[in-house]
Short mmCIF file of C-alpha atoms and ligand atoms in Angstrom, two decimals:
data_model
loop_
_atom_site.label_atom_id
_atom_site.label_comp_id
_atom_site.label_asym_id
_atom_site.label_seq_id
_atom_site.Cartn_x
_atom_site.Cartn_y
_atom_site.Cartn_z
CA MET A 24 74.87 126.34 100.28
CA GLN A 25 72.90 128.57 98.05
CA SER A 26 71.38 130.34 100.01
CA ALA A 27 74.79 131.74 101.91
CA LEU A 28 75.45 133.63 98.37
CA PRO A 29 73.95 137.70 97.46
CA SER A 30 71.47 137.01 94.99
CA THR A 31 71.50 136.22 91.02
CA LEU A 32 68.32 137.85 90.78
CA PRO A 33 68.57 141.54 89.22
CA SER A 34 67.70 144.63 90.87
CA LEU A 35 64.67 146.64 89.32
CA ALA A 36 66.70 149.59 92.15
CA GLY A 37 67.38 152.14 89.64
CA LEU A 38 65.49 151.73 86.26
CA THR A 39 63.12 154.28 84.71
CA LYS A 40 58.93 154.16 84.33
CA GLN A 41 58.93 151.79 81.25
CA GLU A 42 61.44 149.37 82.20
CA LEU A 43 59.40 148.29 85.76
CA ALA A 44 56.44 148.43 83.60
CA GLU A 45 58.18 145.53 81.55
CA LYS A 46 59.90 143.37 84.00
CA LEU A 47 56.45 143.46 84.76
CA VAL A 48 55.10 142.49 81.85
CA ALA A 49 58.04 139.77 81.82
CA ILE A 50 56.43 137.82 85.54
CA GLY A 51 53.39 137.69 83.77
CA VAL A 52 50.97 141.38 84.69
CA ASP A 53 48.61 142.18 82.05
CA ALA A 54 50.48 144.64 79.47
CA GLY A 55 47.40 146.84 80.38
CA LYS A 56 47.54 146.70 83.83
CA ALA A 57 51.58 147.21 83.84
CA ARG A 58 51.47 150.30 83.48
CA MET A 59 49.84 151.19 86.42
CA ARG A 60 51.48 148.64 88.40
CA ALA A 61 54.73 150.25 87.54
CA GLU A 62 53.70 153.12 89.46
CA GLN A 63 52.57 151.87 92.43
CA LEU A 64 56.51 150.38 92.40
CA TRP A 65 57.54 153.69 91.65
CA ARG A 66 56.29 155.30 95.01
CA TRP A 67 57.47 152.17 97.30
CA ILE A 68 61.67 151.84 94.87
CA TYR A 69 62.05 155.94 94.53
CA HIS A 70 59.52 157.31 97.81
CA TYR A 71 60.12 155.28 100.62
CA GLY A 72 63.04 153.83 99.64
CA VAL A 73 61.59 150.08 100.31
CA THR A 74 64.39 146.84 99.72
CA GLU A 75 61.60 144.54 100.25
CA PHE A 76 58.75 143.48 98.15
CA SER A 77 56.82 142.04 101.11
CA GLN A 78 56.83 146.50 102.38
CA MET A 79 55.08 147.38 99.53
CA THR A 80 51.73 146.92 101.19
CA ASN A 81 49.13 148.46 99.09
CA VAL A 82 50.06 145.89 96.40
CA ALA A 83 48.33 141.81 96.36
CA LYS A 84 50.74 139.46 98.33
CA GLU A 85 50.45 136.93 95.78
CA LEU A 86 51.59 140.39 93.10
CA ARG A 87 54.75 140.32 96.28
CA ALA A 88 55.41 137.11 95.83
CA THR A 89 56.19 136.38 92.07
CA LEU A 90 57.86 139.47 92.26
CA ALA A 91 60.78 138.00 94.91
CA GLU A 92 60.59 135.17 93.33
CA HIS A 93 62.67 136.57 89.79
CA TYR A 94 64.21 140.57 90.89
CA THR A 95 65.53 142.17 94.30
CA LEU A 96 65.27 145.40 95.00
CA ALA A 97 69.47 145.60 96.72
CA ARG A 98 71.94 148.14 95.85
CA PRO A 99 75.04 147.08 94.34
CA GLU A 100 77.80 146.30 96.87
CA ILE A 101 79.48 148.94 98.84
CA VAL A 102 83.42 147.99 98.66
CA THR A 103 84.01 150.79 100.64
CA GLN A 104 82.77 153.95 102.98
CA GLN A 105 84.92 156.47 104.55
CA THR A 106 83.67 159.30 106.30
CA SER A 107 86.72 162.52 106.73
CA GLN A 108 86.97 164.50 109.21
CA ASP A 109 85.43 166.94 107.88
CA GLY A 110 81.59 164.97 107.64
CA THR A 111 82.03 164.26 103.64
CA ARG A 112 81.81 160.67 102.50
CA LYS A 113 82.96 158.78 99.78
CA TRP A 114 81.87 155.28 98.91
CA LEU A 115 83.40 153.27 96.21
CA ILE A 116 80.95 150.94 94.73
CA ARG A 117 80.70 147.93 92.75
CA PHE A 118 79.08 147.72 89.66
CA GLY A 119 79.84 144.26 88.99
CA THR A 120 83.52 142.61 88.42
CA GLY A 121 86.10 145.11 87.64
CA VAL A 122 83.90 147.72 87.43
CA GLU A 123 84.04 150.37 90.71
CA ALA A 124 83.56 153.85 90.53
CA GLU A 125 82.88 156.38 93.41
CA CYS A 126 80.70 159.71 94.72
CA VAL A 127 81.04 161.30 97.33
CA PHE A 128 78.39 162.99 100.19
CA ILE A 129 79.05 166.76 101.23
CA PRO A 130 77.01 168.11 103.39
CA ASP A 131 76.54 171.64 104.71
CA VAL A 132 76.97 173.88 100.98
CA GLY A 133 74.63 176.51 100.15
CA ARG A 134 71.36 174.82 101.65
CA SER A 135 72.53 171.41 102.48
CA GLY A 136 74.11 169.33 101.35
CA ALA A 137 75.77 168.31 97.66
CA LEU A 138 75.92 164.50 96.33
CA CYS A 139 78.96 164.14 94.07
CA VAL A 140 77.84 161.67 91.12
CA SER A 141 79.96 159.35 88.93
CA SER A 142 79.01 159.05 85.31
CA GLN A 143 81.62 156.42 83.81
CA VAL A 144 83.90 154.15 85.44
CA GLY A 145 87.55 156.11 84.54
CA CYS A 146 87.71 158.59 81.82
CA THR A 147 88.96 158.89 78.27
CA LEU A 148 90.10 163.20 78.55
CA ASN A 149 93.51 163.05 80.16
CA CYS A 150 92.84 166.59 81.47
CA THR A 151 96.68 166.67 82.97
CA PHE A 152 95.27 168.13 86.44
CA CYS A 153 92.55 165.04 87.58
CA HIS A 154 93.43 161.90 88.63
CA THR A 155 90.64 160.20 87.81
CA GLY A 156 92.48 160.69 84.52
CA THR A 157 95.24 158.81 84.63
CA GLN A 158 92.75 156.08 84.20
CA LYS A 159 91.36 154.15 81.53
CA LEU A 160 87.70 154.67 80.41
CA VAL A 161 86.25 151.23 81.28
CA ARG A 162 82.53 151.72 80.02
CA ASN A 163 79.33 154.35 81.03
CA LEU A 164 77.43 153.80 83.54
CA SER A 165 73.84 153.10 82.92
CA ALA A 166 71.14 155.34 83.87
CA ALA A 167 70.05 152.86 86.92
CA GLU A 168 74.27 152.69 88.02
CA ILE A 169 73.26 156.50 88.07
CA VAL A 170 70.33 156.31 90.09
CA GLN A 171 71.97 153.94 92.64
CA GLN A 172 74.53 156.61 93.62
CA VAL A 173 71.56 158.28 95.16
CA MET A 174 69.86 155.47 96.72
CA ILE A 175 73.08 154.10 97.94
CA ALA A 176 73.49 157.72 100.09
CA ARG A 177 70.27 158.70 100.77
CA ASP A 178 70.10 154.89 102.84
CA ALA A 179 73.33 155.57 105.38
CA LEU A 180 72.07 159.93 105.36
CA GLY A 181 68.48 157.90 106.27
CA GLU A 182 66.43 160.09 103.79
CA TRP A 183 64.58 157.72 102.55
CA PRO A 184 60.73 158.13 103.16
CA THR A 185 61.27 161.79 100.56
CA SER A 186 60.74 164.61 102.78
CA ASN A 187 60.72 167.83 101.75
CA GLU A 188 61.55 169.64 105.09
CA ASP A 189 64.61 169.00 106.60
CA ARG A 190 66.53 167.05 103.66
CA ALA A 191 70.39 166.70 103.91
CA LEU A 192 71.41 165.90 100.44
CA THR A 193 68.87 168.91 99.00
CA ASN A 194 71.77 168.63 95.02
CA ILE A 195 72.69 166.67 93.33
CA VAL A 196 76.15 167.21 91.04
CA PHE A 197 77.62 165.12 87.79
CA MET A 198 81.37 166.24 89.20
CA GLY A 199 82.61 162.75 89.87
CA MET A 200 84.17 159.84 88.06
CA GLY A 201 83.74 160.40 83.97
CA GLU A 202 82.88 163.09 81.27
CA PRO A 203 78.46 163.12 80.83
CA LEU A 204 78.54 164.49 77.61
CA TYR A 205 79.75 161.77 76.59
CA ASN A 206 76.74 159.67 78.23
CA LEU A 207 74.01 161.77 77.61
CA ASP A 208 71.69 159.64 76.96
CA ASN A 209 71.96 157.93 80.13
CA VAL A 210 73.25 160.59 82.22
CA ALA A 211 69.40 162.47 81.07
CA SER A 212 67.65 159.59 81.61
CA ALA A 213 69.33 158.60 85.62
CA ILE A 214 67.73 163.36 86.03
CA ASP A 215 63.70 162.17 84.79
CA ILE A 216 64.05 159.33 87.05
CA ILE A 217 65.88 161.50 90.61
CA SER A 218 64.53 164.60 89.69
CA ASP A 219 60.72 162.88 89.68
CA GLY A 220 58.13 164.32 92.35
CA ASP A 221 57.11 160.64 92.88
CA GLY A 222 60.02 159.53 94.27
CA ILE A 223 63.51 161.39 95.00
CA SER A 224 62.15 164.55 93.98
CA ILE A 225 65.21 166.33 93.23
CA SER A 226 64.56 169.02 91.36
CA ARG A 227 65.98 169.86 87.92
CA ARG A 228 67.24 173.33 89.25
CA ARG A 229 69.20 171.23 91.79
CA ILE A 230 71.28 169.95 89.35
CA THR A 231 74.36 170.48 87.47
CA VAL A 232 76.42 168.75 84.91
CA SER A 233 80.07 170.08 84.47
CA THR A 234 81.84 169.53 81.25
CA ALA A 235 85.46 169.67 80.34
CA GLY A 236 84.29 170.89 77.08
CA VAL A 237 81.88 168.29 74.47
CA ALA A 238 80.87 171.34 72.72
CA PRO A 239 78.61 169.76 69.96
CA LYS A 240 76.59 168.54 73.33
CA ILE A 241 76.06 170.83 75.10
CA ALA A 242 72.19 172.20 73.66
CA GLU A 243 71.48 169.53 74.17
CA LEU A 244 72.63 168.57 77.91
CA GLY A 245 69.77 171.57 78.03
CA GLU A 246 67.41 170.65 75.89
CA ARG A 247 66.83 167.24 77.34
CA THR A 248 66.84 167.87 81.18
CA GLY A 249 66.90 171.32 81.99
CA ALA A 250 69.98 170.55 84.39
CA MET A 251 71.93 173.95 85.39
CA LEU A 252 75.17 174.01 83.60
CA ALA A 253 79.10 173.68 84.95
CA ILE A 254 82.24 174.03 82.25
CA SER A 255 85.85 173.05 83.86
CA LEU A 256 87.28 176.00 82.40
CA HIS A 257 90.69 176.53 83.80
CA ALA A 258 92.39 178.45 81.16
CA THR A 259 91.73 181.58 79.10
CA ASN A 260 93.65 181.05 76.35
CA ASP A 261 93.67 178.24 73.83
CA GLU A 262 97.50 176.97 73.62
CA LEU A 263 96.83 176.71 77.73
CA ARG A 264 93.85 174.46 77.72
CA ASN A 265 94.91 172.83 75.24
CA GLN A 266 97.65 171.81 77.21
CA LEU A 267 95.89 171.47 80.13
CA VAL A 268 92.22 169.67 78.85
CA PRO A 269 93.32 167.85 75.69
CA LEU A 270 90.17 168.00 74.90
CA ASN A 271 90.07 171.84 73.58
CA LYS A 272 92.18 170.99 70.16
CA LYS A 273 88.87 169.54 69.51
CA TYR A 274 86.69 171.97 70.79
CA ASN A 275 88.45 175.04 70.79
CA LEU A 276 87.67 178.14 73.83
CA GLU A 277 85.64 180.19 70.30
CA GLU A 278 83.39 177.00 69.66
CA LEU A 279 82.79 176.44 73.58
CA PHE A 280 81.51 179.65 74.72
CA ALA A 281 79.10 180.04 71.27
CA ALA A 282 77.97 176.72 72.41
CA ILE A 283 77.33 178.29 76.14
CA ARG A 284 76.05 181.38 75.18
CA ALA A 285 73.16 179.14 73.48
CA TYR A 286 72.48 177.09 76.45
CA PRO A 287 68.41 177.14 76.41
CA SER A 288 67.12 180.08 79.06
CA LEU A 289 70.59 181.29 81.15
CA GLY A 290 69.77 184.55 82.96
CA ASN A 291 69.65 185.00 86.90
CA ALA A 292 68.24 182.34 88.07
CA LYS A 293 70.05 180.05 85.49
CA ARG A 294 73.99 181.04 85.68
CA VAL A 295 76.50 178.62 84.35
CA THR A 296 79.08 178.05 87.10
CA PHE A 297 82.90 177.90 85.49
CA GLU A 298 85.35 175.70 87.54
CA TYR A 299 88.79 177.21 86.70
CA VAL A 300 91.50 174.98 89.60
CA MET A 301 93.79 177.04 91.16
CA LEU A 302 97.53 175.89 89.60
CA LYS A 303 100.76 177.33 90.89
CA GLY A 304 102.90 179.37 88.25
CA VAL A 305 100.70 177.90 85.69
CA ASN A 306 97.37 179.41 85.27
CA ASP A 307 96.56 182.47 88.51
CA SER A 308 98.44 185.45 87.71
CA LEU A 309 96.51 188.78 87.19
CA PRO A 310 96.64 188.95 83.96
CA GLU A 311 94.47 185.91 83.26
CA ALA A 312 91.98 186.81 85.91
CA LYS A 313 91.37 189.68 83.68
CA ALA A 314 90.66 187.69 80.22
CA LEU A 315 88.74 185.48 82.98
CA VAL A 316 86.52 188.71 83.25
CA LYS A 317 86.91 189.26 79.65
CA LEU A 318 85.83 185.38 78.37
CA LEU A 319 82.81 185.88 80.16
CA ALA A 320 81.59 189.04 79.26
CA GLY A 321 77.51 188.49 79.14
CA ILE A 322 76.96 185.31 80.26
CA PRO A 323 75.20 185.05 83.65
CA ALA A 324 78.24 182.96 85.18
CA LYS A 325 79.77 181.93 88.32
CA ILE A 326 83.58 181.00 89.49
CA ASN A 327 83.98 178.78 91.15
CA LEU A 328 88.08 179.14 92.36
CA ILE A 329 89.04 175.26 93.15
CA PRO A 330 92.51 174.87 94.69
CA PHE A 331 94.30 172.22 93.27
CA ASN A 332 94.42 169.20 95.48
CA PRO A 333 97.08 166.88 94.74
CA TRP A 334 96.77 163.24 94.13
CA PRO A 335 100.72 160.77 94.60
CA GLY A 336 102.22 161.79 91.44
CA ALA A 337 99.95 165.27 90.60
CA PRO A 338 102.73 166.83 88.32
CA TYR A 339 101.21 170.41 89.74
CA GLU A 340 101.03 172.64 92.86
CA CYS A 341 97.92 174.79 94.59
CA SER A 342 98.38 178.62 94.55
CA ASP A 343 99.31 180.13 97.37
CA TRP A 344 95.85 180.87 99.82
CA GLU A 345 97.46 184.78 98.59
CA THR A 346 97.95 184.19 95.25
CA ILE A 347 94.17 182.59 95.19
CA GLU A 348 92.81 185.66 97.04
CA LYS A 349 93.99 188.45 94.54
CA PHE A 350 92.60 186.62 91.51
CA ALA A 351 89.39 185.93 93.33
CA GLU A 352 89.81 190.20 94.22
CA VAL A 353 90.17 190.89 90.07
CA LEU A 354 86.62 189.01 89.73
CA ASN A 355 84.98 190.21 92.73
CA ARG A 356 85.27 193.46 91.25
CA ALA A 357 84.24 193.15 87.71
CA GLY A 358 81.06 191.20 89.98
CA TYR A 359 81.03 187.37 89.93
CA SER A 360 80.32 186.19 92.52
CA SER A 361 83.63 183.69 92.99
CA PRO A 362 84.17 180.91 96.44
CA ILE A 363 86.82 179.95 96.73
CA ARG A 364 86.07 176.48 96.76
CA THR A 365 87.06 174.95 100.14
CA PRO A 366 88.77 171.87 99.59
CA ARG A 367 86.67 168.58 101.33
CA GLY A 368 87.28 165.41 102.26
CA ARG A 369 90.74 165.50 101.49
CA ASP A 370 92.01 163.56 104.01
CA ILE A 371 90.02 160.17 102.21
CA LEU A 372 91.23 161.74 98.35
CA ALA A 373 87.90 162.46 97.96
CA ALA A 374 87.82 166.30 96.94
CA CYS A 375 87.57 167.30 93.28
CA GLY A 376 90.07 165.68 90.79
CA GLN A 377 91.31 162.76 92.95
CA LEU A 378 88.27 160.36 92.39
CA ARG A 379 89.99 157.28 90.49
CA SER A 380 89.24 153.21 91.19
CA GLU A 381 91.09 150.31 90.33
CA SER A 382 89.17 149.20 87.58
CA VAL A 383 90.66 148.43 84.65
CA LYS A 384 89.31 147.22 81.36
CA GLN A 385 89.14 143.79 81.34
CA ARG A 386 89.92 141.11 78.06
CA ALA A 387 87.27 139.77 76.15
CA SER A 388 88.93 137.10 77.19
CA GLU A 389 88.78 137.75 80.57
CA ARG A 390 85.48 138.65 80.62
CA LEU A 391 84.27 135.51 79.37
CA LYS A 392 86.45 133.77 82.35
CA THR A 393 85.29 135.91 85.23
CA GLY A 394 81.43 135.91 83.43
CA ALA A 395 81.15 139.00 84.14
CA GLN A 396 78.73 141.14 81.18
N1 LIG B 28 84.23 165.86 82.73
C1 LIG B 28 83.29 166.68 83.37
C2 LIG B 28 83.55 166.08 84.76
C3 LIG B 28 84.24 165.68 86.24
S1 LIG B 28 84.16 166.96 87.27
C4 LIG B 28 84.14 167.73 83.70
O1 LIG B 28 85.40 167.51 83.69
O2 LIG B 28 83.72 168.76 84.26
C5 LIG B 28 85.51 167.25 88.31
C6 LIG B 28 86.11 168.87 88.46
O3 LIG B 28 87.06 168.97 88.98
C7 LIG B 28 86.65 169.57 87.19
O4 LIG B 28 86.09 170.58 86.92
C8 LIG B 28 87.90 169.21 86.93
O5 LIG B 28 88.12 170.23 85.88
C9 LIG B 28 88.02 168.97 88.71
N2 LIG B 28 89.46 168.76 89.44
C10 LIG B 28 89.62 167.71 88.36
N3 LIG B 28 91.13 167.58 88.59
C11 LIG B 28 91.57 168.29 90.58
C12 LIG B 28 92.17 168.54 91.37
N4 LIG B 28 93.04 167.87 91.55
N5 LIG B 28 91.66 169.31 92.06
C13 LIG B 28 90.96 170.30 91.42
N6 LIG B 28 89.57 170.76 90.99
C14 LIG B 28 90.20 168.88 89.63
#
């Protein structure tokens, strides 16, 4: 009967080199050789994307068999996958009982496609225009679980082994569920794995981490990851931003902008992206566009105007197209490239701020009952 059940062995997919070495030592590989063997596994897992140990042809047969007795290379379960009319793809992934998060592939942005990954299940921030904000935080995702989202997308896109040309998935954006700077250790470790040239090999310059404004963690993000920084701004004064992004009450615009200005190695090649969601009659007036220009003075910046994406019960409407264009014109005249982000994947609720899963925090007693971690 047992063979009909999914394997309960732990998966090595998503682990760091150090963790792989430890897993090898745990099954009897000599500690002195574990590092070298881990390098071999690394290439099979992250360059070739294999899902069976038997495919690792330069690993001794005996070791392959021992590995298969104790571990798998399985990805987490895909609960649903949907494809939008515009080609956007969304996966709902189950990391454990009641622990589900979404990730979204958006083809043809910039030179090619971006994968929007989640860093937490749920969120603590309660931004009033964001669907994910209506869901409580369940837990942080581990580094492995963040990397597994990239692996699942690559599986579906047929992008193993890693190639240097004609990739569909070229960029990663931490703009899915959660606040990445509240899970910085795991986000940094995931970026180390994803950017490694012997594996998935997506350069740090093509990885963008978006924050609602956790000011004291911004410098650390830059130092530890070298990633591109994006700020979910949405308002140009504290009064309005306190309402839209309640985190602003903790770290106001002055404190946030001091941290942004200090982000390591900013320049023309490394600009900060400012996201500004267009809410009808709330933050979309011309004086606000001018205030935005003033606020960004001296910062190498790009501005993404995001038409508000509606979700069931949302208390806002999207600004009229004409209003958005006039707002953009003020920014353009001031010398900012300010593309209006065409909503992608709205029909499958995959657009910015529409992600949400049914996961709820389980009480400890319930976790015990279901045997979940
Ligand atoms: N917590 C981080 C990462 C999430 S990014 C952050 O806030 O930056 C998700 C992006 O989508 C943010 O810029 C967010 O402000 C934006 N967003 C949220 N809800 C939206 C909606 N309904 N329509 C358009 N954009 C939205």
